[in-house]
mmCIF file of C-alpha atoms in Angstrom:
data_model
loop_
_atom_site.group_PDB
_atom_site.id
_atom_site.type_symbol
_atom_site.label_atom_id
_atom_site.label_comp_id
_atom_site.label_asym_id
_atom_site.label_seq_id
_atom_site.Cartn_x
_atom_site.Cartn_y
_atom_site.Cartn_z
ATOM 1 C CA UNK R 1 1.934 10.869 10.743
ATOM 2 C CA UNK R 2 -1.119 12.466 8.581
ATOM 3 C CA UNK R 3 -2.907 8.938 8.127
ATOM 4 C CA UNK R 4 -5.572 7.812 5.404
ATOM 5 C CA UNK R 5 -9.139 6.985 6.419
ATOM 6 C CA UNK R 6 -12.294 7.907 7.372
ATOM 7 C CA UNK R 7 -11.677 12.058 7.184
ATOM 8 C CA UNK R 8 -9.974 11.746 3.755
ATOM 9 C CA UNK R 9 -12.406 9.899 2.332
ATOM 10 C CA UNK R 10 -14.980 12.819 3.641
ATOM 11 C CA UNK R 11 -12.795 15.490 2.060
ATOM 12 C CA UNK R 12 -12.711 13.829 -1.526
ATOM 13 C CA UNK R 13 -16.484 12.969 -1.443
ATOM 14 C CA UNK R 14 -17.549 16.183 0.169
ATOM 15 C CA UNK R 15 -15.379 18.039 -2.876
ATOM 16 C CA UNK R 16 -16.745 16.067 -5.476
ATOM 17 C CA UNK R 17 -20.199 16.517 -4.848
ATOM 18 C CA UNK R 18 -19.503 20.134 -4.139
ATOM 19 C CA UNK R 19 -18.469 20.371 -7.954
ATOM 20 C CA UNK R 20 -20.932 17.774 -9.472
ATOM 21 C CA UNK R 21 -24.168 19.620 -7.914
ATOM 22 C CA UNK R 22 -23.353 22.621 -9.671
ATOM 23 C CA UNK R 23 -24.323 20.628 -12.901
ATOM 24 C CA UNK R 24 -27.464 18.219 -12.022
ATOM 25 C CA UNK R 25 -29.724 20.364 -14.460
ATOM 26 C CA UNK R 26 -27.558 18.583 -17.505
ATOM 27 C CA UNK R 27 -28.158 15.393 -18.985
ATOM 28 C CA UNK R 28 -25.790 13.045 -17.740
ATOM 29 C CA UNK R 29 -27.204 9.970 -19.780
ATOM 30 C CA UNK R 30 -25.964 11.573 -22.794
ATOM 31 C CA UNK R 31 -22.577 12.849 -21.460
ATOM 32 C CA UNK R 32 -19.891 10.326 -21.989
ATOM 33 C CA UNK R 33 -17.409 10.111 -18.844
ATOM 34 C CA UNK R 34 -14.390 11.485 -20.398
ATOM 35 C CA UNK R 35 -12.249 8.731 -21.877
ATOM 36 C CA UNK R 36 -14.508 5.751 -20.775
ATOM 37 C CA UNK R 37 -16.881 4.015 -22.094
ATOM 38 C CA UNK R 38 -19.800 4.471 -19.394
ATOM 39 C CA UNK R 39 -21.630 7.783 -19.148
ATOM 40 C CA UNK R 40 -21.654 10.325 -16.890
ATOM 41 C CA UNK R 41 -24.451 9.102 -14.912
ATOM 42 C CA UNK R 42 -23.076 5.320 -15.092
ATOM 43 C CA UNK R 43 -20.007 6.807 -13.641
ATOM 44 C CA UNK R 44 -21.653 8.213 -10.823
ATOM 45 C CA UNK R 45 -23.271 5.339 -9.897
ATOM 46 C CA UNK R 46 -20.019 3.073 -9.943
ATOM 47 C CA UNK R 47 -18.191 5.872 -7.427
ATOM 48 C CA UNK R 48 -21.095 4.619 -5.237
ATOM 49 C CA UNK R 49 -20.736 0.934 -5.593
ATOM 50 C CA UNK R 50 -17.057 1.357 -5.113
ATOM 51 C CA UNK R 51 -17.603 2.835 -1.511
ATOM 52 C CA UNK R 52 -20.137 0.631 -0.498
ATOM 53 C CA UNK R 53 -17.803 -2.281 -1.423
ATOM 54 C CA UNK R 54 -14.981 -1.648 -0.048
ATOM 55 C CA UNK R 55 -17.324 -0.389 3.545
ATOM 56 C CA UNK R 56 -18.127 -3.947 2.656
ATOM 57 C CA UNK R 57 -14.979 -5.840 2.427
ATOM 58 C CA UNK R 58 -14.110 -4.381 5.781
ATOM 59 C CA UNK R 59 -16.814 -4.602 7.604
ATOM 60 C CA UNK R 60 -17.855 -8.115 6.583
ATOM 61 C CA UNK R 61 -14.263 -9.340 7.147
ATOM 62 C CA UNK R 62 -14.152 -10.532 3.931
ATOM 63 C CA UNK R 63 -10.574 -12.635 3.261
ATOM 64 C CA UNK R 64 -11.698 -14.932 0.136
ATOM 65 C CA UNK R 65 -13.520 -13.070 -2.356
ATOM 66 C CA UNK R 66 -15.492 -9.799 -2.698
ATOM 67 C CA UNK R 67 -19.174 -9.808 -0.483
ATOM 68 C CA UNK R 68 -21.761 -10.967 -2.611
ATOM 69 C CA UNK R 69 -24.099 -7.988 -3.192
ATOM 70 C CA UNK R 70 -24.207 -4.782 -5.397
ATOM 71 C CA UNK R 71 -26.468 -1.700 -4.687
ATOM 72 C CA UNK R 72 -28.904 -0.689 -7.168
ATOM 73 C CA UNK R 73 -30.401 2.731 -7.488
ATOM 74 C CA UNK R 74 -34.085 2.970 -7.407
ATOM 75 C CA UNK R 75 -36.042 3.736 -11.148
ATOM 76 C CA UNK R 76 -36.044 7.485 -11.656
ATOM 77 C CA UNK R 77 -33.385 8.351 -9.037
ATOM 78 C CA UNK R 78 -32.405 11.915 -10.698
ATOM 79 C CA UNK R 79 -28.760 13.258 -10.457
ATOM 80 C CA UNK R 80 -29.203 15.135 -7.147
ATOM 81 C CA UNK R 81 -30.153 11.510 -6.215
ATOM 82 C CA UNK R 82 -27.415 9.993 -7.351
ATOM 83 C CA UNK R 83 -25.002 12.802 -5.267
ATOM 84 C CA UNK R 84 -27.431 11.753 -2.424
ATOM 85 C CA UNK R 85 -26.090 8.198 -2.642
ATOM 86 C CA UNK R 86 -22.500 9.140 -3.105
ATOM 87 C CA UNK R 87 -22.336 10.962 -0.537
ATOM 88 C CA UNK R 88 -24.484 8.155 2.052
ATOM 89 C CA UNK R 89 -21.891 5.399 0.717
ATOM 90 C CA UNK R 90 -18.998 7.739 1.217
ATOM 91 C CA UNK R 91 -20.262 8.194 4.648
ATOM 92 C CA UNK R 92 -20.223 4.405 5.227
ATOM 93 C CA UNK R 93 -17.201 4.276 4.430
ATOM 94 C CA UNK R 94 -15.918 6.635 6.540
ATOM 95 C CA UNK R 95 -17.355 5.199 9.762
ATOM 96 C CA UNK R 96 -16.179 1.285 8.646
ATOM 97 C CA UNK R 97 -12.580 2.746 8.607
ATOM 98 C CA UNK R 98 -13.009 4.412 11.802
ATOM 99 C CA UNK R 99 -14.251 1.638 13.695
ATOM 100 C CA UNK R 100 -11.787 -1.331 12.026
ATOM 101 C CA UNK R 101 -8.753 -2.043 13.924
ATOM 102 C CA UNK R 102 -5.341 -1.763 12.072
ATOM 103 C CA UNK R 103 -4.562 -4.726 11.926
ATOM 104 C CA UNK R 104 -7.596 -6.003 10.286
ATOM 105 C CA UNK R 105 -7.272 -6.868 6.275
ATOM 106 C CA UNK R 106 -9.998 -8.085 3.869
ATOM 107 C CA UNK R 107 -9.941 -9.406 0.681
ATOM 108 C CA UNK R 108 -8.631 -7.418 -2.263
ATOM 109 C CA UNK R 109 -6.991 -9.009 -5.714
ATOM 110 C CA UNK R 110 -4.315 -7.026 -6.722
ATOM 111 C CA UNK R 111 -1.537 -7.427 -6.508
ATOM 112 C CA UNK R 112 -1.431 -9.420 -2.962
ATOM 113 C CA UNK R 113 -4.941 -10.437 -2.605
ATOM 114 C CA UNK R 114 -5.330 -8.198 0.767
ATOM 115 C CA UNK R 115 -5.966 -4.365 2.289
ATOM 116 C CA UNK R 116 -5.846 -2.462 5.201
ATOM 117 C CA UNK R 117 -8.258 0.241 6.169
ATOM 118 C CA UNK R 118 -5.469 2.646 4.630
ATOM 119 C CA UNK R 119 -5.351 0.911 1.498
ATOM 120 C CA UNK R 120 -9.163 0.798 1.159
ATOM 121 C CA UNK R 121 -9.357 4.203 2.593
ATOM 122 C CA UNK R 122 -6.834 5.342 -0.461
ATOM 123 C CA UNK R 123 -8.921 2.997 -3.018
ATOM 124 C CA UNK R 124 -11.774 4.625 -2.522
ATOM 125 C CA UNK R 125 -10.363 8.274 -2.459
ATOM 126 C CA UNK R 126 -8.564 7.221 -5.798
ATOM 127 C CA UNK R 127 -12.151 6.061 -7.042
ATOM 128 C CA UNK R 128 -13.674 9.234 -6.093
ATOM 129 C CA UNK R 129 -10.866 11.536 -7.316
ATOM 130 C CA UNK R 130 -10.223 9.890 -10.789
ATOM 131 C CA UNK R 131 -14.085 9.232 -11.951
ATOM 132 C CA UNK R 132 -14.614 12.818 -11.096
ATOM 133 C CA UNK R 133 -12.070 14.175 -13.385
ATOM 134 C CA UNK R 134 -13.882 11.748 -15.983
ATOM 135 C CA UNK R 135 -17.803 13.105 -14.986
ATOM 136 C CA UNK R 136 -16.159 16.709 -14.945
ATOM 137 C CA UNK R 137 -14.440 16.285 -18.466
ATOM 138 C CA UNK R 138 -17.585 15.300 -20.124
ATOM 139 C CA UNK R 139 -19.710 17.642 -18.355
ATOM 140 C CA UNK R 140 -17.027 20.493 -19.050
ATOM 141 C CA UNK R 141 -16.464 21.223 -15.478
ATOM 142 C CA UNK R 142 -13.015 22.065 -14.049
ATOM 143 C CA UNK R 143 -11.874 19.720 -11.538
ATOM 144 C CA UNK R 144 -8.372 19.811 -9.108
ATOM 145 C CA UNK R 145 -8.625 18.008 -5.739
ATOM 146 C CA UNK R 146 -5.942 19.379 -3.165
ATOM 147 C CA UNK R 147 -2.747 18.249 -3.812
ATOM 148 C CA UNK R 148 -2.052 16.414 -0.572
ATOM 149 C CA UNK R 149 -4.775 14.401 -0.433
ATOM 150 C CA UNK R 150 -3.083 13.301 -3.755
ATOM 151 C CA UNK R 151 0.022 12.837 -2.570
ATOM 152 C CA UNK R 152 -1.531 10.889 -0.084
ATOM 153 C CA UNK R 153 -2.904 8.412 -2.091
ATOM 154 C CA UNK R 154 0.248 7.962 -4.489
ATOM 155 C CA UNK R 155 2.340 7.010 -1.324
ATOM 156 C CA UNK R 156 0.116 4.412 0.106
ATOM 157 C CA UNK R 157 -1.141 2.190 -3.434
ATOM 158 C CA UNK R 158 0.947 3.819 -5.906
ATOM 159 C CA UNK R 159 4.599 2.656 -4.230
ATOM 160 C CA UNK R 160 6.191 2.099 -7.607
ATOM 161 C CA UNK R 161 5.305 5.529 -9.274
ATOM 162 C CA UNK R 162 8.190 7.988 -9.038
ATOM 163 C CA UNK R 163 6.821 11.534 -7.085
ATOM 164 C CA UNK R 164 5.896 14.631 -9.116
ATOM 165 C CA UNK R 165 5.918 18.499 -8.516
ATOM 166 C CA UNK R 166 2.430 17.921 -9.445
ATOM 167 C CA UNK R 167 0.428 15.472 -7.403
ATOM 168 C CA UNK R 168 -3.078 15.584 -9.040
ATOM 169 C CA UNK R 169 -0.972 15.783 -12.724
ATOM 170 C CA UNK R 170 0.623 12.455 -11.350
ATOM 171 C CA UNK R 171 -2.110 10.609 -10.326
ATOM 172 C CA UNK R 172 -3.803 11.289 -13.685
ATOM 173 C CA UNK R 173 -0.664 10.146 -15.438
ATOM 174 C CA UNK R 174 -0.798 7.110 -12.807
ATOM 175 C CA UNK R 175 -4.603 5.840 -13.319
ATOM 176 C CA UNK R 176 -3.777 6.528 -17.404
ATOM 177 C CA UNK R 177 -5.860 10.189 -17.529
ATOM 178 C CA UNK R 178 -3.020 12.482 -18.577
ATOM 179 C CA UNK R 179 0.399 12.614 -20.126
ATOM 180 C CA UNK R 180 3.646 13.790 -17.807
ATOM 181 C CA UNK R 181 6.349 15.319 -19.798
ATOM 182 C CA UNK R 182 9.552 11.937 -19.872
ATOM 183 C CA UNK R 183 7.024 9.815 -18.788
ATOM 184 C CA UNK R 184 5.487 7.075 -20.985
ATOM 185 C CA UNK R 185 1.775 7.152 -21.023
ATOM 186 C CA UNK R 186 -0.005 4.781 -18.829
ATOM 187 C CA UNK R 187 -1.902 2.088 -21.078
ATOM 188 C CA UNK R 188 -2.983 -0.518 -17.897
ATOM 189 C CA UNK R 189 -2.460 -0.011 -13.894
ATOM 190 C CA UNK R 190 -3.238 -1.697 -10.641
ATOM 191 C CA UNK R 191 -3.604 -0.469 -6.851
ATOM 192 C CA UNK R 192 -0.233 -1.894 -5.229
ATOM 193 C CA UNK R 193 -1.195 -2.624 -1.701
ATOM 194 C CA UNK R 194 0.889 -3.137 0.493
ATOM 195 C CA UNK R 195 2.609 -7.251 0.986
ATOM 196 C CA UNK R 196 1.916 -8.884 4.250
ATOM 197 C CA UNK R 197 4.009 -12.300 4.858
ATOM 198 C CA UNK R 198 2.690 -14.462 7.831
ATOM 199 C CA UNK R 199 4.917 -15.805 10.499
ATOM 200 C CA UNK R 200 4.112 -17.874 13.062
ATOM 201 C CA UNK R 201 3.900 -15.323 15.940
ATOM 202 C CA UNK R 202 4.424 -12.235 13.551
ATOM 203 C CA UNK R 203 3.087 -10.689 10.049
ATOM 204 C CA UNK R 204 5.737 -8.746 8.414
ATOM 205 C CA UNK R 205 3.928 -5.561 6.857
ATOM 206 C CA UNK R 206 5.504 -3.961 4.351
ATOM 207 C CA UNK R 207 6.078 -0.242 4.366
ATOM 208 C CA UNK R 208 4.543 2.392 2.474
ATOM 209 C CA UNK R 209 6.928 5.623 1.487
ATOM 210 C CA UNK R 210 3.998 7.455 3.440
ATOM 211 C CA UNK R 211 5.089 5.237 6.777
ATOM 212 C CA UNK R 212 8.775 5.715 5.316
ATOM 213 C CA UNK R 213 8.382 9.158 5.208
ATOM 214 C CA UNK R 214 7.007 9.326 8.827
ATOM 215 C CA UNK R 215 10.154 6.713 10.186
ATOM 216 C CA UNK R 216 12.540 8.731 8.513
ATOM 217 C CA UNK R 217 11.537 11.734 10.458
ATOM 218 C CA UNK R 218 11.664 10.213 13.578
ATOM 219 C CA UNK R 219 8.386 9.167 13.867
ATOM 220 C CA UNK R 220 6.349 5.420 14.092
ATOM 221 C CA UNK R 221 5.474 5.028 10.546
ATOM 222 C CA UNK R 222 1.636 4.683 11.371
ATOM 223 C CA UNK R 223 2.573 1.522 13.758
ATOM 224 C CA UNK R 224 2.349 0.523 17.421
ATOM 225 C CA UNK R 225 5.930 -0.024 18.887
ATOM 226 C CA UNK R 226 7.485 -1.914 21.656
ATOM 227 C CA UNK R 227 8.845 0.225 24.186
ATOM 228 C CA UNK R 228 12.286 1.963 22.385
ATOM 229 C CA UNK R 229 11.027 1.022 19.048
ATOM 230 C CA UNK R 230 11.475 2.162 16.314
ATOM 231 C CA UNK R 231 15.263 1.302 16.606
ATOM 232 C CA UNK R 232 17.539 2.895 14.663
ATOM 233 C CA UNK R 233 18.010 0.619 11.894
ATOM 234 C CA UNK R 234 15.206 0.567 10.815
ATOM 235 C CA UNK R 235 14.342 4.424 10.776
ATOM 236 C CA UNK R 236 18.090 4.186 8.304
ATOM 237 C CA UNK R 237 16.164 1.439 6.132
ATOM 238 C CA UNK R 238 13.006 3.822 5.887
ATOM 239 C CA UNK R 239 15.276 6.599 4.537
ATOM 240 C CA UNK R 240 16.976 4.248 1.515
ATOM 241 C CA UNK R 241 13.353 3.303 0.593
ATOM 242 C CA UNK R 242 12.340 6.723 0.334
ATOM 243 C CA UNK R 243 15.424 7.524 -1.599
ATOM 244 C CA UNK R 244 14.283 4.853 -4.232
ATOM 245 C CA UNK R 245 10.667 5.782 -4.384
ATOM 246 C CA UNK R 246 11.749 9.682 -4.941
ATOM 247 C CA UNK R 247 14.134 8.387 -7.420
ATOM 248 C CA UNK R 248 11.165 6.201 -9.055
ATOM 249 C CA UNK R 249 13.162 2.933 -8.592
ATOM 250 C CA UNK R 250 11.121 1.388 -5.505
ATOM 251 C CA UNK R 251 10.417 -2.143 -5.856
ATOM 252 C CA UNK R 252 7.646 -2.460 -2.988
ATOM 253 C CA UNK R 253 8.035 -6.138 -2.389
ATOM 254 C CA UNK R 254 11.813 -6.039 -1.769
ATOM 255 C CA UNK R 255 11.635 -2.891 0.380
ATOM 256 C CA UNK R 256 11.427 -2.766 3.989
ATOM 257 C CA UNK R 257 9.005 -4.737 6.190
ATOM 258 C CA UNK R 258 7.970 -4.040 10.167
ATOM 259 C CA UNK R 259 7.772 -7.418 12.242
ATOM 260 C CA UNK R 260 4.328 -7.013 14.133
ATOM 261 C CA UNK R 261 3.139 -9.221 16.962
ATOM 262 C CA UNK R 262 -0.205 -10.887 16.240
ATOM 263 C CA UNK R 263 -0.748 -11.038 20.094
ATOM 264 C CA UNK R 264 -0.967 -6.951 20.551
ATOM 265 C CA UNK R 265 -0.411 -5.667 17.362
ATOM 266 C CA UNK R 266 2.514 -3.898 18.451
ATOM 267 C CA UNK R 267 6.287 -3.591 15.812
ATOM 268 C CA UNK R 268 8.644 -5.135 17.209
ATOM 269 C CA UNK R 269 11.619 -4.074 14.770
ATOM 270 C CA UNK R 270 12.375 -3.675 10.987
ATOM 271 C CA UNK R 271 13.377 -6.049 8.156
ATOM 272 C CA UNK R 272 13.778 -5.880 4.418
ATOM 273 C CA UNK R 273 16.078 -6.108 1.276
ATOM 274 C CA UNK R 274 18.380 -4.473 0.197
ATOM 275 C CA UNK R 275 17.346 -4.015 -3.611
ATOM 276 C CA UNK R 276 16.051 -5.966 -5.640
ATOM 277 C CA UNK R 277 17.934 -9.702 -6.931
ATOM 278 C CA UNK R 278 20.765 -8.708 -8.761
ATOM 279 C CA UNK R 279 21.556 -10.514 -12.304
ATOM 280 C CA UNK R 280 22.744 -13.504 -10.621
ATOM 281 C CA UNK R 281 19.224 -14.020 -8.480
ATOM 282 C CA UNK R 282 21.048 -12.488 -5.164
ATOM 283 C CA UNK R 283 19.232 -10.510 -2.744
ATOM 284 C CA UNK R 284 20.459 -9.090 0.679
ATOM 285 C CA UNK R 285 18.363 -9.033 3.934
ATOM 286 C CA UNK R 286 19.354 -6.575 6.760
ATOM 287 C CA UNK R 287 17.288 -6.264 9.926
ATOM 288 C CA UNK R 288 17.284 -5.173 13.847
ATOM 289 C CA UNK R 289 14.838 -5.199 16.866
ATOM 290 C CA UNK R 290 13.667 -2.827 19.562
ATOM 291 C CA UNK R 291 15.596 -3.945 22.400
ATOM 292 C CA UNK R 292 12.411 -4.456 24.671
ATOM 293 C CA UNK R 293 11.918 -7.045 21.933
ATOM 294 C CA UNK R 294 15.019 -9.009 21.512
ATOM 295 C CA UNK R 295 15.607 -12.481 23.503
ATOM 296 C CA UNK R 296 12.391 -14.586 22.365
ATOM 297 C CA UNK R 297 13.360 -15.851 19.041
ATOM 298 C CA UNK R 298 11.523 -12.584 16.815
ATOM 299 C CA UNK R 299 14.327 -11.907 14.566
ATOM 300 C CA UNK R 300 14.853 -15.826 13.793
ATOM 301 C CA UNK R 301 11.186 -16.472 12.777
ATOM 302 C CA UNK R 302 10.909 -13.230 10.610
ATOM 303 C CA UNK R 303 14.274 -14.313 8.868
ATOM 304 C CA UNK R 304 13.165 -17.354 8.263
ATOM 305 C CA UNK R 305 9.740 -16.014 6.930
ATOM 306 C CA UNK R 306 11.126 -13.443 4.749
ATOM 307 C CA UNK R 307 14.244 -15.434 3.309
ATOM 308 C CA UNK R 308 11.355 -18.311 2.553
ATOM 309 C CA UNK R 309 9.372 -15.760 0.632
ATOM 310 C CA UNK R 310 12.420 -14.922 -1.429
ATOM 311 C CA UNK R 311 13.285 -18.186 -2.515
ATOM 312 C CA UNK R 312 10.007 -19.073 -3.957
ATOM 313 C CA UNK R 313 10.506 -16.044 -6.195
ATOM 314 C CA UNK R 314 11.164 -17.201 -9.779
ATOM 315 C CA UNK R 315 13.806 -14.553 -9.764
ATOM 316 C CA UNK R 316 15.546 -15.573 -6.488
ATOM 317 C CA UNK R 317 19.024 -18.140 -6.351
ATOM 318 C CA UNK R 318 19.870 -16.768 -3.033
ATOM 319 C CA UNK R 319 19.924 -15.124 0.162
ATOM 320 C CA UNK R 320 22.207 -13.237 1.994
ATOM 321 C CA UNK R 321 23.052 -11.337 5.386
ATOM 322 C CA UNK R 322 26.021 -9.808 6.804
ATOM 323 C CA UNK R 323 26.919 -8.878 10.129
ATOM 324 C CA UNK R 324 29.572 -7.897 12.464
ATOM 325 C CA UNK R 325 32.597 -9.862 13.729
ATOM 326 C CA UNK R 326 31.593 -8.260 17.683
ATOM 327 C CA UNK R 327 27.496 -9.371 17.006
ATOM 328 C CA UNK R 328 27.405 -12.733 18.323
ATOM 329 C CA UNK R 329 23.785 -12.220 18.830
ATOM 330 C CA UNK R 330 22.847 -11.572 15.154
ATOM 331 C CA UNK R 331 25.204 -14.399 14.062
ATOM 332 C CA UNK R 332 23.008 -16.859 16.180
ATOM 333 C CA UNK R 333 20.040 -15.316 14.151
ATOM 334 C CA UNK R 334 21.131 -16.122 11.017
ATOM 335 C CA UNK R 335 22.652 -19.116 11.942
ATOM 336 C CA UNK R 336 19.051 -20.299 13.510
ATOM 337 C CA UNK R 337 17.475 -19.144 10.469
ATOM 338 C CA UNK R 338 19.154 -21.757 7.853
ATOM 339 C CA UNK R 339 22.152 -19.475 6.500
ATOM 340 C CA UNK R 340 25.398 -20.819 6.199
ATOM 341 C CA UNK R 341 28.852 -18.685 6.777
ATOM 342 C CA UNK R 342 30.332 -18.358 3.252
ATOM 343 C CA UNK R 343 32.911 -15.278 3.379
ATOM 344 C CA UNK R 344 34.249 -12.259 5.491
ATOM 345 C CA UNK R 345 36.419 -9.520 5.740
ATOM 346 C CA UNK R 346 37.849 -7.170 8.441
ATOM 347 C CA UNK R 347 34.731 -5.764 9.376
ATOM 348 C CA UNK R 348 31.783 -8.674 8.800
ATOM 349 C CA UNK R 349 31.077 -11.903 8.206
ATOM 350 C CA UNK R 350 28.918 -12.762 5.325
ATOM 351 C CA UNK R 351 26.375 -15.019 5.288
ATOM 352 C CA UNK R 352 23.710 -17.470 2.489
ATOM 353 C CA UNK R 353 20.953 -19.342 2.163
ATOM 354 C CA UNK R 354 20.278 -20.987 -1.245
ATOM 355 C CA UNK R 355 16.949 -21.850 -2.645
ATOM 356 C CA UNK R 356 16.156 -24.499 -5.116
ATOM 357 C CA UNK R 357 17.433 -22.729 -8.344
ATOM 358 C CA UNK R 358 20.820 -21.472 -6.294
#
């Protein structure tokens, strides 16, 4: 799997600058940055403070808020200065991603208050990417960063935004720069980084379509497995998500989450909706484990996790999970986990568990 970090964040700094330093002779105080409201040089400046902040965030471990400090440029700092800078807080970026473990998140606000070193990695490629197009447009520079470090970035914080032919078209359209044709124009977006729900033992991490992608194809998603994991449920479950998020219908918090141990790090299976709740508040939960994995009570706590996580969604009357007549194993699951036995048919046994509004 191609992952997002330190050398992406390189390529999209290294390109920018490339492009930007054939125009320091200009005035960029009197260029305005495209469609914003900052000029060219302000904008250069705040593709700085976005890598240094989210080198930051990481490296400072930060889970509550944003680190309290901002960098300043020094009076009379000309543009070649300024590229200087971008390219010194790119490379702090770079190494902070390198040298933070996976399983480390820091604080972020939207929309679940919480990153990864991919999703700060694809932040700040986004940052560099889409206030470039805005220096270049008001400078009258042509701009086009390769198309798969933009596809890239629209599978790991853009989950919800339906693949183009056209990645760099897309991402415009995405961060509201550009119109696609049957697409409504973009008047407000957010990074969508990826949900983590803590268990007791486990975190259940949702999946990108990039790690979809990657399962699908046989591979581990970006994650360390148990021995025989990925099973093959969960490389199934990868495929349906990618199927929705090709088809622009992928609703990232009721996709398709791996169970990870906090003790090593390592998956230890696959669990997720579904779809979305249906008109009457239902949602379905399907799941499996790597058999090196099953035995110590796994599947039971992330059930119970994930079904509780449902239920306190406004939207949410009920849970269900079905199974086999022959699976006594996955019967004691669910039964562990709170669900009731409320129907079946020749080939499974359905199960529910209600929430307060069910």
């Amino acid at each position: 799997m191609r992952s997002m970090g330190g050398e992406q964040v390189e390529e999209a700094v290294a390109g920018a600058v490339a492009l930007l330093r054939t125009a320091t002779d200009r005035d960029w105080e009197a260029a305005p940055a495209g469609q914003l409201e900052w000029s060219c040089r302000n904008t250069a400046e705040h593709i700085a403070s976005d890598l240094i902040a989210y080198a930051g965030q990481l490296a400072g471990r930060a889970t509550e808020a944003y680190v309290p400090f901002e960098i300043t440029l020094d009076d009379g700092t000309d543009n070649e200065g300024v590229l200087h800078v971008i390219e010194t807080t790119g490379a702090l970026l770079a190494a902070t991603l390198r040298t933070t473990p996976r399983e480390i998140r820091a604080f972020h606000p939207y929309p679940f208050r919480s990153a990864n070193r991919e999703g700060f990695a694809a932040m700040g490629v986004t940052e560099v990417l889409a206030h470039t197009q805005d220096i270049a447009e008001g400078l009258g520079l042509a701009y086009e960063p390769p198309a798969e470090l933009c596809a890239d970035v629209l599978a790991r914080i853009f989950p919800h935004v339906r693949p183009g032919a056209d990645p760099w078209r897309t991402l415009l359209w995405a961060t509201g720069r550009g119109e696609l044709p049957g697409r409504a124009p973009v008047t407000e977006w957010r990074w969508r980084n990826n949900l983590v729900i803590e268990a007791e033992r486990l975190t259940l991490q949702g999946v990108t379509p990039a790690a979809a992608t990657d399962l699908a194809a046989g591979g581990d998603g970006g994650f360390e497995w148990v021995e025989g994991g990925p099973f093959q449920g969960t490389r199934d479950a990868a495929g349906m998500l990618l199927k929705a998020y090709e088809a622009g219908v992928h609703r990232p918090e009721w996709g398709v989450f791996a169970l990870v141990r906090r003790e090593d790090g390592r998956a230890v299976g696959g669990m997720g909706f579904h779809g979305a709740p249906d008109e009457d508040g239902r949602v379905e939960i399907g799941y499996d484990l790597a058999e090196a994995a099953r035995g110590h009570g796994y599947a039971t706590e992330g059930l119970r996790a994930l079904s509780a996580w449902a239920l306190a969604r406004e939207e949410v009357t009920s849970v269900f999970a079905t199974t086999e007549h022959a699976n006594l194993a996955s019967q004691a699951v669910i039964v562990r986990a709170g669900f009731t036995r409320v129907a079946g048919d020749e080939e499974q046994l359905a199960y529910e568990l209600r929430g307060p509004r069910g």
